[in-house]
CSV table of C-alpha atoms in Angstrom, one decimal:
chain,number,residue,atom,x,y,z
A,230,MET,CA,0.0,0.1,-0.3
A,231,SER,CA,2.9,2.3,0.9
A,232,THR,CA,4.5,1.6,-2.4
A,233,ILE,CA,1.4,2.3,-4.4
A,234,THR,CA,1.0,5.7,-2.1
A,235,HIS,CA,4.7,6.4,-2.9
A,236,THR,CA,4.2,5.7,-6.8
A,237,ALA,CA,1.1,8.2,-6.8
A,238,ALA,CA,2.8,10.9,-5.0
A,239,ASN,CA,5.8,10.9,-7.4
A,240,SER,CA,3.3,10.8,-10.4
A,241,LEU,CA,1.8,13.8,-9.1
A,242,GLU,CA,5.1,15.3,-8.5
A,243,ALA,CA,6.0,14.7,-12.0
A,244,LYS,CA,2.9,16.3,-13.4
A,245,VAL,CA,3.3,19.3,-11.0
A,246,ALA,CA,6.8,19.6,-11.9
A,247,GLY,CA,5.8,19.5,-15.8
A,248,PHE,CA,3.1,22.0,-15.4
A,249,ARG,CA,5.4,24.4,-13.9
A,250,VAL,CA,7.7,24.3,-16.7
A,251,ASP,CA,4.9,24.8,-19.3
A,252,PHE,CA,4.2,27.8,-17.0
A,253,LEU,CA,7.6,29.0,-16.9
A,254,ASN,CA,7.8,28.5,-21.1
A,255,ALA,CA,4.5,30.4,-21.5
A,256,ASP,CA,5.8,33.2,-19.5
A,257,LEU,CA,8.9,33.4,-21.3
A,258,VAL,CA,7.3,33.3,-24.6
A,259,ALA,CA,5.0,36.1,-23.4
A,260,TYR,CA,7.9,38.3,-22.4
A,261,LEU,CA,9.6,38.0,-25.7
A,262,VAL,CA,6.4,39.0,-27.4
A,263,LEU,CA,6.3,42.1,-25.3
A,264,VAL,CA,10.0,42.9,-26.1
A,265,LEU,CA,9.2,42.4,-30.0
A,266,ALA,CA,6.3,44.6,-29.6
A,267,ALA,CA,8.2,47.4,-27.6
A,268,PHE,CA,11.0,46.9,-30.5
A,269,LEU,CA,8.3,47.6,-33.3
A,270,TRP,CA,6.9,50.8,-31.2
A,271,LEU,CA,10.3,52.0,-31.1
A,272,LEU,CA,11.0,52.0,-34.8
A,273,ILE,CA,7.4,53.7,-35.3
A,274,ILE,CA,8.6,56.3,-32.9
A,275,ILE,CA,12.0,56.1,-34.8
A,276,SER,CA,10.2,57.0,-38.1
A,277,HIS,CA,8.0,59.7,-37.1
A,278,CYS,CA,11.4,61.2,-35.8
A,279,VAL,CA,12.9,60.7,-39.4
A,280,LEU,CA,9.7,62.0,-40.9
A,281,GLN,CA,10.0,65.3,-38.9
A,282,ARG,CA,13.7,65.7,-39.2
A,283,ARG,CA,13.8,65.0,-43.0
A,284,TYR,CA,10.6,65.4,-44.9
A,285,VAL,CA,8.5,67.7,-42.6
A,286,SER,CA,11.7,70.1,-42.3
A,287,PRO,CA,13.7,69.3,-45.5
A,288,ARG,CA,17.6,70.1,-45.8
A,289,PRO,CA,18.6,73.3,-47.4
A,290,PHE,CA,20.6,73.6,-50.2
A,291,VAL,CA,24.6,73.9,-49.1
A,292,ASP,CA,26.1,77.1,-50.2
A,293,ARG,CA,29.2,75.9,-52.2
A,294,PRO,CA,30.3,77.1,-55.6
A,295,ALA,CA,28.9,75.8,-58.8
A,296,GLU,CA,32.3,74.2,-59.9
A,297,HIS,CA,32.3,71.9,-57.0
A,298,TYR,CA,29.5,69.7,-58.1
A,299,PRO,CA,30.4,67.0,-60.2
A,300,PRO,CA,28.9,66.0,-63.7
A,301,VAL,CA,25.9,63.6,-63.2
A,302,THR,CA,24.5,61.1,-65.3
A,303,ILE,CA,20.7,60.0,-65.2
A,304,ILE,CA,19.9,57.0,-66.5
A,305,ARG,CA,16.2,56.4,-67.1
A,306,PRO,CA,15.3,52.6,-68.4
A,307,LEU,CA,11.9,52.8,-70.7
A,308,LYS,CA,9.3,50.3,-71.7
A,309,GLY,CA,6.1,51.3,-72.8
A,310,LEU,CA,3.7,54.3,-71.7
A,311,ASP,CA,3.7,54.2,-67.9
A,312,GLN,CA,1.1,56.3,-66.5
A,313,GLY,CA,2.1,60.2,-66.5
A,314,LEU,CA,5.3,59.4,-68.2
A,315,ARG,CA,5.8,62.4,-69.6
A,316,ARG,CA,5.4,64.2,-66.3
A,317,THR,CA,7.9,61.8,-64.6
A,318,LEU,CA,10.6,62.0,-67.2
A,319,GLU,CA,10.4,65.5,-67.2
A,320,SER,CA,11.3,65.7,-63.6
A,321,SER,CA,14.8,64.5,-64.9
A,322,PHE,CA,15.0,67.8,-67.1
A,323,ARG,CA,13.8,70.1,-64.3
A,324,GLN,CA,16.6,69.6,-61.7
A,325,GLU,CA,17.8,72.6,-60.3
A,326,TYR,CA,21.4,71.3,-60.4
A,327,PRO,CA,24.5,73.5,-60.6
A,328,GLY,CA,26.8,70.8,-62.4
A,329,VAL,CA,26.3,69.4,-65.6
A,330,VAL,CA,23.8,66.9,-66.3
A,331,GLU,CA,23.5,63.9,-68.8
A,332,ILE,CA,20.0,62.1,-69.4
A,333,LEU,CA,20.1,58.7,-70.8
A,334,PHE,CA,16.9,57.0,-71.7
A,335,ALA,CA,17.5,53.4,-72.3
A,336,VAL,CA,15.2,51.6,-74.6
A,337,GLU,CA,15.3,47.8,-75.8
A,338,ASP,CA,12.9,47.9,-78.5
A,339,PRO,CA,13.3,50.7,-81.3
A,340,ASN,CA,9.3,50.9,-82.0
A,341,ASP,CA,8.6,51.3,-78.3
A,342,PRO,CA,5.9,54.3,-77.8
A,343,SER,CA,8.0,55.8,-74.9
A,344,ILE,CA,11.1,56.7,-77.4
A,345,GLY,CA,8.4,59.3,-78.7
A,346,VAL,CA,7.9,61.0,-75.4
A,347,ALA,CA,11.7,61.2,-74.6
A,348,ASN,CA,12.4,62.9,-78.1
A,349,GLU,CA,9.7,65.2,-77.3
A,350,LEU,CA,11.5,66.6,-74.2
A,351,ILE,CA,14.9,66.4,-75.7
A,352,GLU,CA,13.5,68.9,-78.2
A,353,CYS,CA,11.6,70.7,-75.5
A,354,TYR,CA,14.9,71.1,-73.3
A,355,PRO,CA,17.9,71.7,-76.3
A,356,LYS,CA,20.4,72.7,-73.8
A,357,THR,CA,20.2,69.6,-71.7
A,358,ARG,CA,22.1,67.0,-72.7
A,359,ALA,CA,19.9,64.3,-73.5
A,360,ARG,CA,19.7,61.2,-75.9
A,361,VAL,CA,17.8,57.7,-76.5
A,362,LEU,CA,20.1,54.6,-76.7
A,363,ILE,CA,18.1,51.8,-78.1
A,364,GLY,CA,19.2,48.1,-78.0
A,365,GLN,CA,19.3,45.4,-75.4
A,366,ASP,CA,22.7,43.4,-73.8
A,367,ASN,CA,21.8,40.2,-72.5
A,368,VAL,CA,23.9,40.0,-69.3
A,369,GLY,CA,21.5,37.9,-67.5
A,370,ILE,CA,17.9,37.6,-66.9
A,371,ASN,CA,17.0,40.7,-65.3
A,372,PRO,CA,15.3,42.5,-68.2
A,373,LYS,CA,16.2,46.1,-66.2
A,374,ILE,CA,19.5,45.4,-65.9
A,375,ASN,CA,19.9,44.0,-69.6
A,376,ASN,CA,18.3,47.4,-70.8
A,377,MET,CA,20.5,49.9,-68.6
A,378,MET,CA,24.1,48.3,-69.5
A,379,LYS,CA,24.4,50.4,-72.9
A,380,ALA,CA,23.8,53.6,-70.8
A,381,PHE,CA,26.2,52.4,-68.0
A,382,ALA,CA,28.6,51.8,-70.6
A,383,ARG,CA,28.3,55.3,-72.4
A,384,ALA,CA,27.6,57.2,-69.3
A,385,ARG,CA,30.2,60.3,-69.4
A,386,SER,CA,30.1,60.8,-65.5
A,387,ASP,CA,31.1,58.6,-62.6
A,388,LEU,CA,28.1,59.8,-60.6
A,389,LEU,CA,25.1,57.9,-61.6
A,390,TRP,CA,21.4,58.3,-60.9
A,391,ILE,CA,19.2,55.4,-61.9
A,392,CYS,CA,15.6,56.2,-61.8
A,393,ASP,CA,12.6,54.2,-63.0
A,394,SER,CA,10.7,55.8,-65.7
A,395,ASN,CA,7.6,56.1,-63.6
A,396,VAL,CA,9.0,58.1,-61.1
A,397,TYR,CA,8.6,62.1,-60.4
A,398,THR,CA,11.1,63.7,-58.3
A,399,ASP,CA,11.3,67.4,-57.3
A,400,PRO,CA,13.4,70.0,-58.7
A,401,GLY,CA,16.0,70.2,-55.7
A,402,THR,CA,16.2,66.1,-55.4
A,403,LEU,CA,19.3,65.8,-57.2
A,404,ARG,CA,21.3,68.7,-55.4
A,405,ARG,CA,20.2,67.7,-51.9
A,406,SER,CA,21.6,64.1,-52.9
A,407,VAL,CA,25.1,65.4,-53.9
A,408,ASP,CA,25.1,67.9,-51.0
A,409,LEU,CA,25.4,64.6,-48.8
A,410,LEU,CA,27.7,62.7,-50.9
A,411,LEU,CA,30.0,65.6,-51.0
A,412,ASP,CA,29.9,66.3,-47.0
A,413,ASN,CA,31.1,62.6,-46.6
A,414,LYS,CA,33.6,60.6,-48.7
A,415,ARG,CA,32.3,57.2,-47.5
A,416,MET,CA,28.9,57.8,-48.7
A,417,GLY,CA,28.2,55.7,-51.6
A,418,VAL,CA,24.4,55.5,-52.3
A,419,ILE,CA,21.8,57.9,-52.0
A,420,HIS,CA,18.3,56.8,-52.2
A,421,HIS,CA,14.9,58.1,-52.0
A,422,VAL,CA,11.7,56.4,-50.7
A,423,ILE,CA,9.1,55.2,-52.4
A,424,PHE,CA,5.7,57.3,-52.5
A,425,SER,CA,2.6,56.1,-54.2
A,426,GLU,CA,0.2,58.8,-55.4
A,427,ALA,CA,-3.3,59.4,-56.9
A,428,PRO,CA,-5.1,55.8,-56.6
A,429,ALA,CA,-8.0,55.2,-58.9
A,430,THR,CA,-8.8,51.7,-58.3
A,431,PHE,CA,-9.7,49.4,-55.3
A,432,GLY,CA,-6.1,47.6,-56.1
A,433,ALA,CA,-4.4,50.6,-56.4
A,434,MET,CA,-5.8,52.0,-53.1
A,435,LEU,CA,-4.2,48.5,-51.1
A,436,ASP,CA,-1.2,49.4,-52.7
A,437,ASN,CA,-1.2,52.9,-51.9
A,438,ALA,CA,-2.0,52.3,-48.3
A,439,PHE,CA,1.1,49.8,-48.1
A,440,LEU,CA,3.5,51.8,-49.6
A,441,VAL,CA,2.6,55.4,-48.0
A,442,THR,CA,2.2,54.0,-44.3
A,443,ASN,CA,3.8,50.1,-43.7
A,444,HIS,CA,6.7,50.5,-46.2
A,445,CYS,CA,7.6,53.6,-46.1
A,446,ARG,CA,7.3,53.9,-42.1
A,447,MET,CA,9.5,50.5,-41.9
A,448,TYR,CA,12.0,51.8,-44.6
A,449,LEU,CA,12.6,55.1,-42.5
A,450,ALA,CA,13.4,53.6,-39.4
A,451,ILE,CA,15.4,50.7,-40.7
A,452,ASN,CA,17.5,52.9,-42.4
A,453,ALA,CA,17.9,55.4,-39.3
A,454,VAL,CA,19.1,52.5,-37.2
A,455,GLY,CA,21.6,51.8,-39.9
A,456,ILE,CA,22.7,47.9,-39.2
A,457,ALA,CA,22.4,46.7,-42.8
A,458,SER,CA,21.7,47.7,-46.3
A,459,CYS,CA,17.9,48.4,-47.1
A,460,LEU,CA,17.1,49.8,-50.3
A,461,THR,CA,14.8,49.7,-52.9
A,462,GLY,CA,15.7,50.5,-56.9
A,463,LYS,CA,13.2,53.2,-57.8
A,464,SER,CA,15.6,56.1,-57.5
A,465,ASN,CA,19.3,55.4,-56.3
A,466,ILE,CA,22.6,57.6,-56.8
A,467,TYR,CA,25.7,55.6,-57.1
A,468,TYR,CA,29.2,56.1,-58.1
A,469,LYS,CA,30.0,54.2,-61.2
A,470,SER,CA,33.4,53.1,-60.1
A,471,ALA,CA,32.3,52.0,-56.7
A,472,LEU,CA,29.8,49.8,-59.0
A,473,ASP,CA,32.5,48.7,-61.1
A,474,ASN,CA,34.6,47.3,-58.1
A,475,VAL,CA,31.6,45.2,-57.4
A,476,GLY,CA,31.2,43.8,-60.8
A,477,GLY,CA,29.2,46.3,-62.4
A,478,LEU,CA,25.9,46.1,-63.5
A,479,ALA,CA,26.5,43.1,-65.2
A,480,ALA,CA,27.1,41.2,-61.9
A,481,PHE,CA,23.5,41.7,-60.6
A,482,GLY,CA,22.2,40.6,-63.9
A,483,HIS,CA,20.9,37.1,-62.6
A,484,TYR,CA,19.1,38.7,-59.8
A,485,LEU,CA,15.4,40.0,-59.9
A,486,ALA,CA,16.0,42.1,-57.0
A,487,GLU,CA,19.1,43.7,-58.3
A,488,ASP,CA,18.4,46.6,-56.1
A,489,ASN,CA,19.0,45.0,-53.1
A,490,MET,CA,22.0,42.8,-54.1
A,491,ILE,CA,23.8,46.1,-55.4
A,492,GLY,CA,22.8,47.9,-51.9
A,493,GLN,CA,24.3,44.7,-50.1
A,494,ALA,CA,27.6,44.5,-52.3
A,495,LEU,CA,28.2,48.4,-51.8
A,496,TRP,CA,27.4,47.9,-48.0
A,497,ARG,CA,30.1,45.3,-48.0
A,498,SER,CA,32.8,47.2,-49.7
A,499,GLY,CA,32.6,50.1,-47.2
A,500,TRP,CA,29.9,52.3,-48.8
A,501,SER,CA,27.3,54.1,-46.6
A,502,HIS,CA,23.9,54.6,-47.5
A,503,THR,CA,21.7,57.8,-46.8
A,504,MET,CA,18.6,59.4,-47.8
A,505,THR,CA,17.4,63.0,-48.2
A,506,GLY,CA,14.0,64.0,-47.5
A,507,ASP,CA,12.9,63.6,-51.4
A,508,LEU,CA,10.4,61.3,-52.3
A,509,ALA,CA,10.1,58.9,-55.4
A,510,ARG,CA,6.8,59.8,-56.5
A,511,GLN,CA,5.2,57.0,-58.7
A,512,PRO,CA,1.4,57.1,-59.6
A,513,ALA,CA,-0.6,54.3,-58.1
A,514,ASP,CA,-0.6,52.1,-61.3
A,515,ILE,CA,-2.5,48.7,-60.1
A,516,GLY,CA,-5.5,48.0,-62.1
A,517,SER,CA,-6.9,45.3,-60.1
A,518,PHE,CA,-7.4,43.5,-56.9
A,519,SER,CA,-5.6,40.4,-58.4
A,520,GLU,CA,-2.8,42.7,-59.7
A,521,TYR,CA,-2.4,44.1,-56.2
A,522,CYS,CA,-2.3,40.2,-54.4
A,523,SER,CA,0.2,39.4,-57.5
A,524,ARG,CA,2.6,42.1,-56.9
A,525,ARG,CA,2.6,41.8,-53.0
A,526,ILE,CA,3.3,37.8,-53.8
A,527,ARG,CA,5.8,38.5,-56.0
A,528,TRP,CA,7.9,41.1,-53.5
A,529,VAL,CA,7.6,38.8,-50.7
A,530,ARG,CA,8.7,35.7,-52.7
A,531,THR,CA,11.5,37.7,-54.1
A,532,ARG,CA,12.7,39.0,-50.5
A,533,LYS,CA,12.6,35.1,-49.3
A,534,TYR,CA,15.4,34.3,-51.5
A,535,ASN,CA,17.3,37.9,-50.8
A,536,VAL,CA,16.8,38.5,-47.2
A,537,THR,CA,15.6,35.3,-46.0
A,538,PHE,CA,15.5,36.0,-42.1
A,539,ALA,CA,13.8,39.5,-42.2
A,540,THR,CA,11.1,37.8,-44.5
A,541,PHE,CA,10.1,34.8,-42.4
A,542,TYR,CA,10.4,37.7,-39.5
A,543,GLU,CA,8.0,39.9,-41.5
A,544,PRO,CA,4.5,38.9,-40.6
A,545,LEU,CA,5.5,39.7,-36.6
A,546,THR,CA,5.5,43.3,-37.7
A,547,GLU,CA,2.4,43.4,-39.0
A,548,SER,CA,-0.4,45.2,-36.6
A,549,ILE,CA,-3.0,42.3,-36.4
A,550,LEU,CA,-0.7,39.5,-35.7
A,551,LEU,CA,1.5,41.6,-33.4
A,552,GLY,CA,-1.7,43.1,-31.8
A,553,ALA,CA,-2.9,39.5,-31.5
A,554,LEU,CA,0.1,38.1,-29.5
A,555,THR,CA,0.6,41.5,-27.5
A,556,SER,CA,-3.0,41.0,-26.3
A,557,TRP,CA,-2.4,37.3,-25.2
A,558,ALA,CA,0.8,38.2,-23.4
A,559,LEU,CA,-0.7,41.1,-21.6
A,560,ARG,CA,-3.5,38.7,-20.8
A,561,HIS,CA,-1.0,36.0,-19.6
A,562,LEU,CA,1.3,38.0,-17.5
A,563,TYR,CA,-1.4,40.4,-16.1
A,564,GLY,CA,-4.7,39.6,-16.5
A,565,LEU,CA,-5.6,42.4,-19.2
A,566,ASN,CA,-8.7,42.1,-20.9
A,567,VAL,CA,-7.9,40.7,-24.4
A,568,TYR,CA,-10.5,42.9,-26.6
A,569,SER,CA,-9.8,45.6,-24.6
A,570,THR,CA,-5.9,45.3,-25.3
A,571,PHE,CA,-6.3,44.6,-28.8
A,572,SER,CA,-8.5,47.4,-29.8
A,573,THR,CA,-6.4,49.7,-28.1
A,574,PHE,CA,-3.7,48.5,-30.1
A,575,MET,CA,-4.7,48.6,-33.2
A,576,SER,CA,-6.3,52.2,-32.6
A,577,CYS,CA,-3.0,53.7,-31.8
A,578,TRP,CA,-1.3,51.7,-34.4
A,579,PHE,CA,-4.2,52.9,-37.1
A,580,ALA,CA,-4.0,56.6,-35.5
A,581,LEU,CA,0.0,57.0,-35.9
A,582,ASP,CA,-0.1,55.6,-39.4
A,583,MET,CA,-2.6,58.2,-40.3
A,584,LEU,CA,-0.7,60.8,-38.8
A,585,PHE,CA,2.4,59.3,-40.3
A,586,PHE,CA,0.8,59.8,-44.0
A,587,TYR,CA,-0.8,63.3,-43.3
A,588,ARG,CA,2.9,64.4,-42.4
A,589,ILE,CA,4.8,63.1,-44.9
A,590,ASN,CA,2.2,63.9,-47.6
A,591,HIS,CA,1.9,67.5,-46.2
A,592,GLY,CA,-2.3,67.3,-46.4
A,593,SER,CA,-4.8,64.9,-46.5
A,594,PRO,CA,-5.5,62.2,-49.0
A,595,GLN,CA,-8.3,62.1,-51.7
A,596,SER,CA,-10.6,60.7,-49.3
A,597,TRP,CA,-10.1,59.9,-45.5
A,598,PRO,CA,-13.2,57.1,-45.2
A,599,TRP,CA,-11.5,55.4,-48.9
A,600,PHE,CA,-7.9,55.6,-47.5
A,601,ALA,CA,-9.1,54.5,-44.1
A,602,PHE,CA,-10.8,51.3,-45.6
A,603,SER,CA,-7.9,50.6,-47.8
A,604,TRP,CA,-5.6,50.6,-44.8
A,605,ILE,CA,-7.8,48.0,-43.0
A,606,CYS,CA,-8.0,45.8,-45.9
A,607,ARG,CA,-4.3,46.0,-46.5
A,608,GLU,CA,-3.6,44.9,-42.9
A,609,ILE,CA,-6.1,42.1,-43.3
A,610,LEU,CA,-4.7,40.8,-46.2
A,611,ALA,CA,-0.9,41.0,-45.2
A,612,LEU,CA,-0.7,37.4,-43.3
A,613,PRO,CA,-2.8,35.6,-46.3
A,614,LEU,CA,-0.9,37.0,-49.1
A,615,TRP,CA,2.6,36.5,-46.6
A,616,LEU,CA,1.6,32.6,-46.3
A,617,VAL,CA,0.4,32.3,-50.2
A,618,ALA,CA,4.0,34.0,-51.0
A,619,ILE,CA,6.1,31.9,-48.6
A,620,VAL,CA,5.4,28.3,-49.9
A,621,GLY,CA,6.1,29.4,-53.6
A,622,ASP,CA,9.6,29.4,-55.7
A,623,THR,CA,8.3,31.1,-59.0
A,624,VAL,CA,7.0,34.7,-60.0
A,625,THR,CA,5.7,36.3,-62.9
A,626,TRP,CA,6.9,39.6,-64.0
A,627,ARG,CA,6.5,41.3,-67.6
A,628,GLY,CA,4.9,38.4,-69.0
A,629,GLN,CA,8.0,36.2,-67.9
A,630,VAL,CA,7.9,33.4,-65.3
A,631,PHE,CA,11.0,33.1,-63.4
A,632,ARG,CA,12.3,30.2,-60.9
A,633,PHE,CA,14.3,31.0,-57.7
A,634,HIS,CA,17.7,29.5,-56.7
A,635,LEU,CA,18.4,29.1,-53.0
A,636,ASN,CA,21.3,31.8,-53.7
A,637,GLY,CA,18.8,34.4,-54.8
A,638,THR,CA,19.4,33.8,-58.6
A,639,VAL,CA,16.4,33.0,-61.1
A,640,GLU,CA,16.2,31.1,-64.2
A,641,VAL,CA,13.6,31.9,-67.0
A,642,LEU,CA,10.8,29.1,-67.1
A,643,LYS,CA,8.7,30.9,-70.0
């Protein structure tokens, strides 16, 4: 009898010990969630500080002689008639830059309709050194790299500004960017955050809500922390000699995310990155809901093979999942009501995103109700689209299907 009692007591003690371990593990997970949430809120605060310092109060021009400004070559890769193409391309001609500016339009097809727009602008600005380069050098599978190779080879300046055809930049963008380069000799990349404008469809509104809040906010914060390279390729200024030292543009022709790979290569070579308070403004040109979903899946899937850890960590930076985990952690540790905590979390996140947009846009959106509705839908869709993207290894871009390899390079399937 005593043996049976002793065995039962040992069994009960083991169960209690196991429960204590599980409880401690749950405590640990809850504390880790709160640390993660605190880190994300810190990044939000940092982004608002950067916003105030760079974008609400933009950097004035540096007072230096015109002869101190080096010549710059602007490379504009063209393909088809982007929305508002004349306005975006003309912004290159209207730069208030004291030095010499050369503009090279790179296009593959001699019958491309964008050539007519470029030639009209060249005629309107005869004092600007500008020309259209036609042809393609196949150095890889990336069509943008292939298209730009001829311009890269013929550029007369060491300082290159590679700017997508659908990007509009303010007249002072180039001068402010070069001022930063001249102030710091180890500064090797100046980039400008994407800012979407004038959405006309529901898909475009979703993309706009993502780009002008979540993406823009995280982009400013991560670059302010400056622990690694983080840049997109819409509007970047490089030294051609620095690019040549890491293999030139041709070395990145086998990557779809050539912008990220170029940034990483220059970062590893000791070149710092920074941003001005200027925006790479682009029209919100997505035509449908399915097109928005396809673009987001392509972005996530591409990043999975180039910045793997950050991509798998990405869902924990989204408001709904992080809010739910934070609410559970506070309920587990301190007994707070889950629903009240979650609603407070989401309300604060929403309010700060609306404030962020209002300040960086210097005004209201076209419609606050529609913008808020688009933001809510975008937040709800974030995790499902991430789950779809994370399990695949192919993307469709410009009518071609690409498959990723583990090293980030891709092959064309069709």
